[in-house]
XYZ file of C-alpha atoms in Angstrom:
754
model
C 84.768 104.567 138.396
C 84.801 106.771 141.659
C 87.617 108.047 144.034
C 86.519 106.553 147.264
C 88.463 107.923 149.679
C 89.900 111.365 150.306
C 92.170 112.433 152.943
C 90.938 115.841 155.526
C 93.268 118.919 155.076
C 95.579 119.082 157.449
C 97.242 122.035 158.416
C 99.976 124.180 156.877
C 99.093 123.096 153.849
C 98.196 126.071 151.396
C 101.402 126.448 150.211
C 102.086 125.089 146.326
C 102.805 121.861 145.547
C 106.654 120.472 145.696
C 108.393 120.682 142.767
C 108.021 116.825 140.754
C 111.500 116.228 140.396
C 113.414 114.523 143.507
C 110.226 115.159 144.914
C 108.515 111.461 147.827
C 105.628 110.949 149.262
C 105.940 108.577 151.911
C 102.042 106.412 152.794
C 101.999 106.738 156.194
C 102.135 110.658 155.451
C 99.429 110.469 153.667
C 96.923 111.480 156.695
C 98.495 115.208 156.566
C 98.106 114.872 152.812
C 94.481 115.515 150.851
C 95.408 112.034 148.365
C 93.268 109.875 145.739
C 94.727 106.239 145.454
C 94.240 104.144 143.112
C 94.876 100.506 143.419
C 95.183 99.289 139.747
C 96.247 96.091 137.334
C 94.747 92.754 137.045
C 93.946 91.656 140.415
C 92.602 94.267 141.382
C 89.102 93.782 140.366
C 88.653 91.244 142.918
C 88.051 93.780 145.480
C 85.274 95.275 143.825
C 83.531 94.911 147.020
C 84.830 96.766 148.944
C 85.612 99.460 145.979
C 81.510 99.593 146.500
C 81.174 99.685 150.045
C 83.994 102.973 150.610
C 82.597 104.587 147.605
C 79.273 104.290 149.573
C 80.522 105.674 152.514
C 83.361 108.140 151.182
C 80.388 109.592 148.843
C 77.697 109.651 151.614
C 80.870 111.698 153.972
C 81.829 114.290 151.762
C 77.575 115.165 150.757
C 78.363 116.028 154.483
C 81.454 117.856 154.733
C 82.387 114.998 156.726
C 85.176 113.284 155.147
C 86.434 109.741 155.993
C 89.165 109.683 158.649
C 92.338 109.340 156.804
C 93.464 106.868 159.022
C 92.088 104.222 158.690
C 93.514 101.912 155.213
C 94.510 105.101 152.964
C 95.857 103.230 150.445
C 92.401 101.059 149.606
C 90.943 103.887 148.250
C 89.870 102.977 144.407
C 90.485 99.544 142.747
C 90.247 99.208 138.684
C 90.270 96.968 136.223
C 92.030 96.684 133.029
C 88.219 95.998 131.597
C 87.785 99.700 132.797
C 90.205 101.042 131.059
C 89.591 99.748 127.447
C 89.705 102.111 124.227
C 86.153 104.366 125.070
C 85.416 103.940 128.772
C 86.020 106.538 131.125
C 85.846 107.313 134.876
C 83.326 108.591 136.488
C 83.718 112.115 138.056
C 85.661 111.765 142.399
C 84.120 112.983 144.950
C 85.834 116.124 145.901
C 88.499 116.406 142.714
C 88.999 120.104 143.797
C 90.635 119.253 147.481
C 92.446 116.469 145.571
C 96.133 117.692 145.643
C 98.322 114.512 145.345
C 96.839 110.472 142.983
C 99.348 107.864 144.261
C 98.945 104.609 141.892
C 99.430 101.743 143.008
C 99.831 99.245 140.514
C 98.477 95.982 141.290
C 99.549 93.412 138.989
C 100.202 94.233 135.329
C 99.142 97.162 133.499
C 99.469 97.169 129.542
C 100.262 100.887 129.378
C 98.105 102.103 126.911
C 95.690 101.119 129.721
C 98.368 103.480 132.067
C 98.008 106.512 128.912
C 94.223 106.530 129.283
C 93.948 106.785 133.369
C 96.791 109.578 133.522
C 94.110 111.095 130.918
C 91.742 110.584 132.559
C 92.829 111.897 136.118
C 94.383 114.640 134.319
C 90.719 115.561 133.784
C 88.997 115.087 136.494
C 91.592 117.201 138.972
C 94.045 118.707 136.616
C 96.677 120.450 139.810
C 97.070 117.298 140.798
C 100.567 115.736 141.046
C 100.340 112.107 139.731
C 103.203 109.486 141.659
C 103.323 105.468 141.357
C 104.427 103.892 144.260
C 103.781 100.527 146.767
C 102.778 101.096 150.376
C 105.785 100.487 153.006
C 107.746 102.410 150.264
C 108.431 106.484 148.788
C 105.805 107.861 145.950
C 107.599 109.036 143.868
C 106.234 111.411 140.761
C 104.962 108.859 137.649
C 107.423 109.538 134.922
C 105.143 108.070 132.422
C 102.284 111.245 132.989
C 105.772 113.546 130.714
C 105.755 110.952 127.977
C 101.975 111.753 128.307
C 102.342 115.166 128.005
C 104.976 115.236 125.425
C 102.301 113.221 123.210
C 99.415 115.838 123.687
C 102.501 117.681 122.985
C 102.954 116.202 119.065
C 98.924 116.147 118.429
C 98.365 120.398 119.772
C 101.626 121.698 117.498
C 102.494 123.489 120.800
C 105.455 123.705 123.272
C 104.776 121.340 126.409
C 103.817 123.918 128.836
C 100.743 123.999 127.061
C 99.495 120.552 126.192
C 96.137 120.508 126.162
C 94.466 117.167 127.042
C 91.389 116.472 124.860
C 88.630 114.055 125.417
C 90.390 111.129 122.878
C 92.679 108.789 123.756
C 95.269 108.110 122.809
C 95.215 104.944 120.176
C 96.997 101.459 121.331
C 100.704 101.299 121.088
C 101.936 98.145 118.818
C 104.809 98.206 121.568
C 104.760 97.821 125.126
C 108.023 100.040 124.981
C 109.714 101.138 128.125
C 107.500 104.908 127.402
C 108.405 105.960 131.716
C 111.868 106.299 130.334
C 110.682 108.134 126.858
C 112.599 107.327 123.487
C 116.397 107.665 123.009
C 117.519 109.794 120.722
C 121.419 109.409 119.157
C 123.237 111.967 119.424
C 122.917 115.178 117.578
C 119.545 115.148 117.293
C 116.597 115.762 119.961
C 112.835 116.776 120.119
C 112.266 120.453 120.732
C 108.279 121.396 121.006
C 106.908 119.911 117.497
C 110.069 119.124 115.686
C 112.924 117.197 115.208
C 115.928 118.880 115.355
C 119.651 118.270 113.951
C 122.881 119.343 115.898
C 123.702 121.411 112.566
C 126.795 123.649 112.051
C 125.131 127.268 110.464
C 127.135 129.910 108.318
C 130.780 129.919 107.505
C 134.216 130.737 108.566
C 134.172 133.126 111.509
C 129.987 133.233 111.617
C 129.882 129.033 111.202
C 127.988 128.106 114.713
C 125.932 124.576 116.278
C 122.229 125.289 116.013
C 119.457 122.986 116.153
C 117.701 122.272 112.616
C 113.859 121.096 112.473
C 114.535 118.271 110.037
C 111.082 116.981 110.509
C 108.224 116.430 113.103
C 108.643 113.853 115.764
C 109.549 110.288 114.623
C 110.280 107.567 116.902
C 112.228 104.535 115.963
C 110.080 102.571 118.672
C 112.254 98.460 118.340
C 114.916 97.187 116.053
C 112.668 94.462 114.003
C 114.613 90.854 112.120
C 113.115 87.896 111.013
C 113.488 84.629 112.581
C 117.076 84.314 110.212
C 118.539 87.401 111.154
C 117.651 88.996 107.973
C 115.000 91.907 107.127
C 116.539 94.207 109.713
C 113.914 96.545 110.075
C 113.157 99.495 112.523
C 109.501 100.023 113.699
C 108.338 104.021 113.653
C 106.031 105.910 114.923
C 104.894 109.277 114.950
C 101.656 111.577 115.086
C 99.140 112.123 111.832
C 97.574 116.300 111.347
C 94.559 114.781 113.362
C 96.956 113.616 116.496
C 95.924 109.533 115.447
C 99.497 106.998 115.834
C 100.705 105.887 113.209
C 103.000 102.912 113.262
C 104.880 101.269 110.550
C 107.736 98.755 110.556
C 110.473 99.624 107.350
C 112.541 97.939 105.962
C 116.589 99.766 106.386
C 116.748 98.317 102.939
C 114.548 101.593 101.921
C 116.816 103.537 103.096
C 118.699 102.805 100.020
C 116.940 103.035 97.305
C 117.279 107.075 95.432
C 118.470 108.297 98.993
C 115.536 106.763 100.991
C 112.805 109.087 98.022
C 110.013 106.145 98.858
C 110.564 106.493 102.694
C 110.016 109.820 103.458
C 107.241 109.628 100.401
C 105.234 106.709 102.356
C 105.697 109.431 105.865
C 103.999 111.886 104.154
C 101.177 109.888 102.918
C 101.190 108.827 105.710
C 100.121 111.550 107.670
C 103.562 112.606 108.985
C 103.181 116.459 109.001
C 105.769 117.984 108.113
C 109.900 116.550 106.513
C 112.573 119.714 105.872
C 113.081 118.635 102.322
C 116.803 120.254 102.146
C 117.941 118.333 104.409
C 116.387 114.686 103.777
C 120.052 112.808 104.766
C 119.542 114.387 107.811
C 116.423 112.511 108.386
C 117.949 108.891 107.113
C 121.098 109.957 109.319
C 118.229 109.906 111.789
C 116.835 106.472 110.976
C 119.534 105.131 110.282
C 121.767 105.834 113.947
C 118.746 105.281 116.257
C 119.549 102.022 118.146
C 116.544 100.763 120.488
C 117.317 98.774 122.958
C 113.793 96.148 121.490
C 113.840 93.730 119.698
C 111.165 92.506 117.746
C 110.734 89.897 114.696
C 109.580 90.943 111.657
C 106.752 89.358 108.779
C 106.462 90.012 105.298
C 103.034 88.734 105.333
C 99.707 88.612 107.487
C 98.485 85.368 108.693
C 99.841 83.148 111.090
C 103.467 83.036 113.558
C 103.314 80.613 115.910
C 100.576 81.647 118.403
C 100.371 84.925 117.156
C 98.187 85.956 114.027
C 99.446 88.764 112.446
C 97.523 91.401 111.559
C 98.764 95.181 108.739
C 97.435 96.815 112.617
C 99.120 94.408 115.523
C 98.866 90.538 116.253
C 96.642 88.837 118.021
C 97.165 85.280 120.230
C 99.783 85.195 123.319
C 102.792 85.345 121.167
C 101.406 88.621 119.383
C 103.476 91.032 121.278
C 106.630 89.697 119.698
C 105.948 89.788 115.975
C 104.956 92.281 113.887
C 104.263 93.109 110.250
C 106.673 94.723 108.451
C 106.078 96.474 104.623
C 108.292 98.317 102.011
C 105.977 101.214 102.232
C 103.082 102.342 105.004
C 100.110 100.621 104.345
C 96.532 101.275 106.084
C 95.040 97.423 107.423
C 92.026 96.754 105.442
C 91.207 93.996 108.897
C 89.420 97.188 110.486
C 86.825 96.956 113.062
C 82.999 98.188 113.634
C 80.618 97.749 115.852
C 79.532 93.984 117.804
C 79.591 91.076 117.696
C 76.130 90.517 119.124
C 75.247 93.921 116.164
C 76.858 91.168 113.901
C 75.428 87.903 114.285
C 71.834 89.766 114.629
C 72.016 91.632 110.771
C 74.268 89.518 108.876
C 75.318 86.297 110.186
C 71.625 85.804 111.542
C 70.126 86.717 107.317
C 72.361 83.329 106.401
C 70.582 80.758 108.652
C 68.665 78.890 105.446
C 70.774 80.669 102.641
C 72.888 78.188 102.167
C 75.001 80.956 99.379
C 75.099 83.759 102.888
C 76.003 80.569 105.163
C 78.655 78.702 102.797
C 80.959 81.898 102.079
C 80.029 83.338 105.055
C 82.169 79.596 105.967
C 84.223 80.000 103.579
C 86.074 82.667 105.763
C 86.601 81.322 109.077
C 87.275 77.860 106.892
C 91.006 79.913 105.476
C 92.572 80.751 108.440
C 92.945 76.980 108.062
C 94.803 75.548 106.695
C 97.942 75.938 107.729
C 96.481 74.097 110.786
C 95.125 71.465 109.409
C 97.791 70.945 106.126
C 95.700 71.564 103.765
C 96.851 73.067 100.201
C 94.914 76.752 98.962
C 91.887 76.963 96.283
C 88.992 79.028 95.429
C 85.134 78.868 95.142
C 83.356 80.991 91.657
C 79.575 81.661 92.558
C 78.978 82.215 88.714
C 75.290 83.803 87.747
C 74.001 86.567 86.346
C 74.536 90.026 86.919
C 72.323 91.829 89.569
C 71.527 87.891 91.913
C 72.844 89.392 94.546
C 76.495 87.232 94.326
C 78.757 90.416 95.115
C 76.239 90.668 98.711
C 77.248 87.325 98.566
C 80.971 87.738 98.222
C 80.953 90.565 100.424
C 79.172 89.539 103.361
C 81.452 86.612 103.152
C 84.344 90.109 103.734
C 82.310 91.160 106.701
C 84.218 88.976 108.762
C 87.078 90.445 108.094
C 86.811 93.931 107.617
C 84.557 96.723 106.093
C 83.124 94.799 103.002
C 83.551 97.779 100.718
C 87.696 97.977 101.594
C 88.486 94.710 102.266
C 86.822 92.832 98.993
C 88.782 93.734 95.285
C 88.068 93.465 92.028
C 89.310 91.027 89.269
C 90.377 94.137 87.777
C 94.617 94.441 87.556
C 97.495 92.803 86.176
C 98.733 89.536 87.754
C 101.662 91.512 89.385
C 98.878 93.478 91.453
C 96.791 90.508 92.577
C 100.453 89.015 93.617
C 100.564 91.769 95.759
C 97.399 91.780 97.250
C 97.328 87.512 98.182
C 100.040 88.157 100.110
C 97.898 91.199 102.120
C 95.508 87.957 102.588
C 97.824 84.912 103.979
C 95.870 82.463 106.509
C 92.765 85.126 105.430
C 89.750 85.094 102.777
C 90.654 87.221 99.500
C 87.324 88.345 98.040
C 87.325 88.850 94.650
C 84.401 90.518 91.898
C 84.058 90.216 89.082
C 86.152 87.648 86.732
C 84.879 89.176 83.591
C 87.093 92.669 84.539
C 90.447 90.632 84.144
C 92.234 89.975 81.026
C 90.580 86.488 79.519
C 94.302 86.111 78.236
C 95.385 85.434 82.594
C 92.197 84.035 83.946
C 93.358 80.719 84.847
C 97.190 81.364 85.195
C 95.796 84.053 87.846
C 94.045 81.496 89.268
C 95.692 78.302 89.311
C 98.499 81.356 90.071
C 96.721 81.898 93.600
C 95.755 78.570 94.365
C 98.960 77.423 93.910
C 100.103 80.157 96.492
C 103.113 81.141 95.017
C 104.160 84.337 92.966
C 106.009 84.553 89.644
C 110.189 84.268 89.349
C 111.455 88.059 89.199
C 115.727 88.608 88.661
C 117.398 91.047 89.917
C 119.647 93.073 88.120
C 122.485 91.094 88.493
C 120.449 87.978 87.649
C 119.909 86.535 91.533
C 116.449 84.860 91.727
C 114.233 86.738 93.640
C 112.748 85.217 96.119
C 109.149 84.799 95.665
C 105.444 86.090 97.603
C 104.361 82.996 98.883
C 100.555 82.871 100.647
C 98.435 80.116 101.721
C 94.799 81.173 101.183
C 91.383 80.441 100.143
C 89.303 83.041 97.793
C 85.880 83.473 96.795
C 85.525 84.533 92.989
C 82.471 85.980 91.339
C 81.133 86.525 87.865
C 78.851 86.047 84.521
C 81.131 83.338 82.976
C 82.997 81.049 84.298
C 86.808 80.334 84.239
C 86.669 78.404 81.508
C 84.138 79.814 79.166
C 86.109 83.880 80.197
C 89.609 81.981 79.096
C 87.947 80.432 76.191
C 87.009 83.443 74.742
C 90.124 85.087 74.766
C 91.787 81.819 72.943
C 92.821 80.890 76.088
C 92.764 76.978 77.829
C 92.037 76.078 81.492
C 95.209 73.854 82.825
C 92.844 70.120 83.933
C 93.278 71.007 87.342
C 92.246 74.229 87.656
C 88.520 72.765 88.668
C 89.465 71.403 91.629
C 91.580 74.421 92.386
C 88.377 76.585 91.923
C 85.250 75.386 92.804
C 82.654 76.963 90.289
C 78.777 77.484 92.284
C 75.843 78.326 90.974
C 74.772 81.828 92.288
C 70.968 80.836 91.208
C 69.078 79.464 94.303
C 65.873 78.813 92.365
C 63.807 81.443 94.417
C 65.897 84.887 94.906
C 68.687 84.809 92.958
C 70.874 83.814 95.666
C 68.528 83.689 98.057
C 66.248 81.182 99.615
C 64.848 83.000 102.608
C 64.136 86.612 102.771
C 63.733 86.382 106.241
C 60.071 88.432 106.144
C 61.342 91.288 103.631
C 59.675 92.074 100.844
C 62.208 91.533 97.799
C 65.695 89.799 97.194
C 66.498 93.849 96.518
C 65.825 94.911 100.323
C 67.072 91.870 101.715
C 70.626 93.076 99.561
C 70.516 96.551 101.591
C 69.665 94.920 104.907
C 72.504 93.028 104.362
C 75.181 95.816 102.899
C 73.227 98.533 105.476
C 74.491 95.564 108.998
C 77.955 94.440 107.159
C 78.892 98.000 107.068
C 77.831 98.804 110.454
C 78.985 95.313 111.841
C 82.484 94.029 110.626
C 85.735 93.308 111.234
C 84.974 91.187 114.883
C 84.169 88.171 113.844
C 87.422 87.479 112.491
C 88.902 88.713 115.687
C 86.643 86.972 117.702
C 87.421 83.880 116.206
C 91.044 84.401 115.556
C 91.457 84.690 119.312
C 89.422 81.798 120.630
C 92.253 80.070 117.897
C 95.050 80.899 119.467
C 94.142 80.015 122.912
C 93.322 75.845 121.937
C 95.056 75.747 118.708
C 97.093 72.153 119.262
C 93.701 70.982 120.411
C 91.418 72.366 117.269
C 93.951 71.077 115.007
C 93.116 67.343 115.490
C 89.737 67.643 116.145
C 89.384 69.455 112.866
C 91.175 67.032 110.800
C 89.028 64.378 111.891
C 86.724 66.396 111.242
C 86.983 67.036 107.855
C 88.019 63.370 107.392
C 84.285 61.954 108.149
C 82.730 65.190 106.734
C 84.839 63.825 103.703
C 83.559 60.402 103.689
C 79.395 61.548 104.051
C 79.405 64.086 101.478
C 80.936 62.084 98.563
C 78.965 60.128 96.062
C 79.251 56.769 95.563
C 82.222 56.242 92.189
C 83.374 59.402 92.641
C 86.984 60.417 91.206
C 90.246 61.446 92.176
C 89.724 64.915 91.211
C 85.924 65.707 92.877
C 87.600 63.753 95.677
C 89.983 66.770 96.034
C 87.142 69.042 95.448
C 84.973 67.562 98.834
C 87.646 67.365 101.026
C 87.503 71.748 100.090
C 83.496 71.166 100.581
C 84.752 69.487 104.644
C 87.087 72.166 105.356
C 83.828 74.836 104.861
C 81.213 72.582 106.877
C 83.824 72.146 109.206
C 85.056 76.186 110.059
C 81.073 77.041 109.985
C 80.501 74.365 112.546
C 83.627 75.576 114.442
C 82.782 78.991 114.877
C 79.379 77.966 116.028
C 80.556 76.372 118.786
C 82.955 79.240 119.286
C 80.640 81.198 119.758
C 81.208 83.439 116.353
C 78.050 82.597 114.749
C 75.156 82.653 116.540
C 73.717 79.639 114.027
C 72.154 76.464 115.567
C 73.863 72.944 115.177
C 74.451 71.574 111.601
C 73.696 74.646 109.654
C 76.869 75.210 107.920
C 77.048 71.533 106.993
C 73.278 72.025 105.333
C 74.528 74.764 103.494
C 77.619 73.027 102.410
C 75.424 69.923 100.923
C 73.286 72.016 98.632
C 76.268 74.234 97.198
C 78.468 70.756 97.148
C 74.900 68.907 95.327
C 74.936 72.078 92.812
C 78.166 72.044 92.021
C 78.016 68.415 91.220
C 74.869 69.007 88.924
C 76.141 71.801 86.753
C 80.246 69.684 86.747
C 77.601 66.966 85.183
C 79.954 63.730 86.352
C 81.590 62.675 88.787
C 84.822 61.824 86.817
C 87.850 63.326 86.654
C 87.355 66.314 84.548
C 90.077 65.631 82.240
C 88.407 61.544 81.586
C 85.344 63.641 81.114
C 86.748 65.456 78.039
C 87.990 62.277 76.548
C 84.783 60.591 76.264
C 83.357 63.575 75.390
C 86.122 64.520 72.360
C 85.368 60.977 71.516
C 81.737 60.893 71.587
C 81.570 63.900 69.920
C 84.246 63.455 66.619
C 81.956 60.224 66.210
C 78.922 62.103 66.113
C 79.799 64.624 63.594
C 81.157 62.613 61.332
C 79.942 59.355 61.278
C 78.546 60.073 57.784
C 80.912 61.746 56.267
C 83.920 59.663 57.342
C 82.903 56.701 58.200
C 82.494 54.162 55.196
C 79.646 52.439 55.074
C 80.078 48.318 55.645
C 77.470 47.146 52.753
C 77.613 49.994 49.981
C 80.908 49.322 48.758
C 80.914 53.527 46.590
C 80.456 54.683 49.760
C 84.682 55.556 50.509
C 85.399 58.720 52.133
C 88.704 59.467 50.919
C 90.013 60.815 54.828
C 87.481 57.967 56.322
C 89.078 57.013 59.856
C 87.132 53.337 59.867
C 83.760 51.877 58.614
C 80.009 52.170 59.756
C 77.509 49.129 59.848
C 73.540 49.416 60.777
C 72.726 46.341 61.454
C 69.048 45.789 63.344
C 70.251 45.619 66.663
C 72.230 48.511 66.225
C 74.673 51.145 64.833
C 77.844 49.825 65.019
C 81.713 51.826 64.780
C 85.149 50.031 63.736
C 87.692 52.450 63.496
C 90.996 51.851 62.560
C 94.427 52.345 64.597
C 95.054 55.236 62.670
C 91.568 56.782 62.991
C 91.831 56.308 66.315
C 94.816 58.195 66.548
C 92.633 61.337 64.829
C 90.027 61.044 67.283
C 91.337 61.271 70.343
C 94.356 63.884 69.009
C 95.990 65.534 72.715
C 94.599 62.550 74.756
C 96.104 59.601 75.332
C 94.720 57.442 73.219
C 95.114 54.191 75.346
C 93.749 55.446 78.027
C 90.804 57.052 76.488
C 90.165 52.892 75.217
C 90.027 52.138 78.337
C 88.062 55.805 80.081
C 85.441 54.264 76.130
C 85.762 50.767 77.693
C 84.848 51.514 81.299
C 81.852 54.047 79.553
C 80.492 51.010 77.871
C 81.320 52.079 74.487
C 84.385 49.719 73.182
C 83.350 46.281 72.494
C 85.362 44.222 73.456
C 86.258 40.377 71.699
C 86.118 36.831 73.612
C 89.052 38.190 74.922
C 87.668 40.928 77.591
C 91.572 42.257 77.857
C 92.270 42.984 74.470
C 91.068 46.760 73.751
C 90.626 45.728 69.838
C 89.421 43.337 68.099
C 90.086 40.567 65.365
C 87.822 42.179 62.749
C 87.338 41.069 58.785
C 87.042 44.437 56.956
C 85.137 45.048 53.387
C 86.955 45.572 50.883
C 90.289 44.083 53.252
C 91.437 40.976 52.108
C 92.173 39.727 55.658
C 91.745 40.646 58.839
C 93.010 43.972 60.608
C 92.711 44.863 64.794
C 90.303 48.067 64.781
C 88.075 49.222 67.331
C 84.922 48.870 68.147
C 82.274 50.968 69.464
C 78.844 50.465 70.458
C 75.794 51.999 69.386
C 76.092 53.757 72.931
C 78.508 56.387 72.111
C 76.537 58.277 70.354
C 73.429 58.403 72.909
C 74.332 58.448 76.566
C 75.898 60.411 78.518
C 78.169 57.519 80.248
C 79.494 59.301 83.436
C 76.560 60.664 84.283
C 75.442 61.527 88.477
C 72.951 59.297 90.016
C 69.996 60.581 90.972
C 69.574 61.803 94.308
């Protein structure tokens, strides 16, 4: 960007500039001053044509030492759009910056404070001796007070006095809250910022030597806003400070944290987050300062990430139209796992592009995009577990999914944690994907319970010291797990069993594709290891930007996307559900359909760069792999019941069943009779024996399942599960369960070949 209008120096202007305090400039007087006027804001970019024309004319005039006549619309000097003040952008050099005495900024439309600060920093670099003003045509321009605020912030970074504040090349990071920076932070009585220290007015000395002095208590900590949740609870303060490296840090601190142990956790959190100095002997003064600050700004706080209205709340800020009004509040300062690096185009080419033709990769990325949709479409949480041999690429698949949200190594977690720690991690992944590597690192005794907790979205109930129940941590998320064992096998190795509905909540997909481990297509690379290394390098270079692009697009069209997604999920679930599927399979397929719909939505929104239908194809492949490993379409409890009946009969057909024709073969613990005839073998199970065979199950339900599977033979009355039979050695007839030969050698509820 180049300043394209500069007035000629008028006579009598060799003296020093006027004092900032109370100094005003009239636009009508611009012809007598060397002034650059900048128009900036939302509407400025539409005048780009005028800007280019005047820029060219001005540069030519300066080159011939013949500046443009200042009377020709001097206020149309430079137009700067908000995007030209994004983080990292730079102004072009002014044509004659050394001669510039004044710079007036005309804010034409909205301009965020952080962008205004960047403009000030850039102008200070180019014209360090110029006075900076702000005003509108037809009115007096007055000194821009935001300049002093920026100078103060730069002073804190350099740890010098205000008069010696440098103007470094790096622009201050974005502020989460758009407070009133021009007015400066309001400090309560008895506290002042002096140089690089926050000071308190304290009485020093005793008796006749007692006097009031300003005593340093900490590096400057500013209270930008007061926070509270929508129910008027959870009050806090939004704090801001600079760490020793000059980076802006912010933390929404619950005021209740100042109570336990005299606020020790608060001070520890501040120091851990880089606050350069706290005078430990005056911690109570610092606590009093934080408590007594009463900022005018009010912000809604939430205790977990995810959706809040039309804003998606993150640890480092929020995304969407409602982003300014909500912030994440945590008990301690927490660095954001949702980091951003690289470009969307780089991620599409180096990460998402390599997922094309690779079902597990494409599925995992679609799963990452599905997690934020749970609350939109009203679905419950759950997870998928990639099971396979070590070094087959399943961890790479998981980290590729993590790259949607942040750095793959920092965003992804491991199962090696206690249940309490995993609760904390889950609450930081609300409405997002939770990645957990190596299930084997979790204690097998906790495996089933922990996975069930994650899927149900609620932590353990705990009591306070007075016996009252604490508020449970809650979340709604999808998780992606990896391991060499299945969840059921890992729990069984510790002598525990998983609950019957666990397989619906944690769906197990074999990671091996039958080609190159977890990959089918290597995109021209010479091996699976090279392919995995390329994914790792690319995801570290480009991550986090995909989620922000996705979330930003969702916040703009949430209402219309909600209804469309529900219809798509219903249609996809109907297409994916095989004939004869039980209720549990149907519920699991609903989640597969959600993943497919999410992947296609991300493609429509321009995030993935995939061809249409790629996500659906990947979901079909993974669904087929799950069903093949599961081995049946019925409910897991029903399949286990049939397996129990078949297993007992097969294992004990000669030891627990008496021979129908051999009266000498009568086991003491017999459960029935075994009858061998020319057309096959039959088992006549006594009522007491049936109770033993179906121990732990509903005996009537077990009989019905055996009938449906073709194991149980009925008499003339098809409605009766038992038959009236005269047994050998028993005078009168008895009602028994009759099992046919099929119970020995048929799966009963197997999958149909496709």
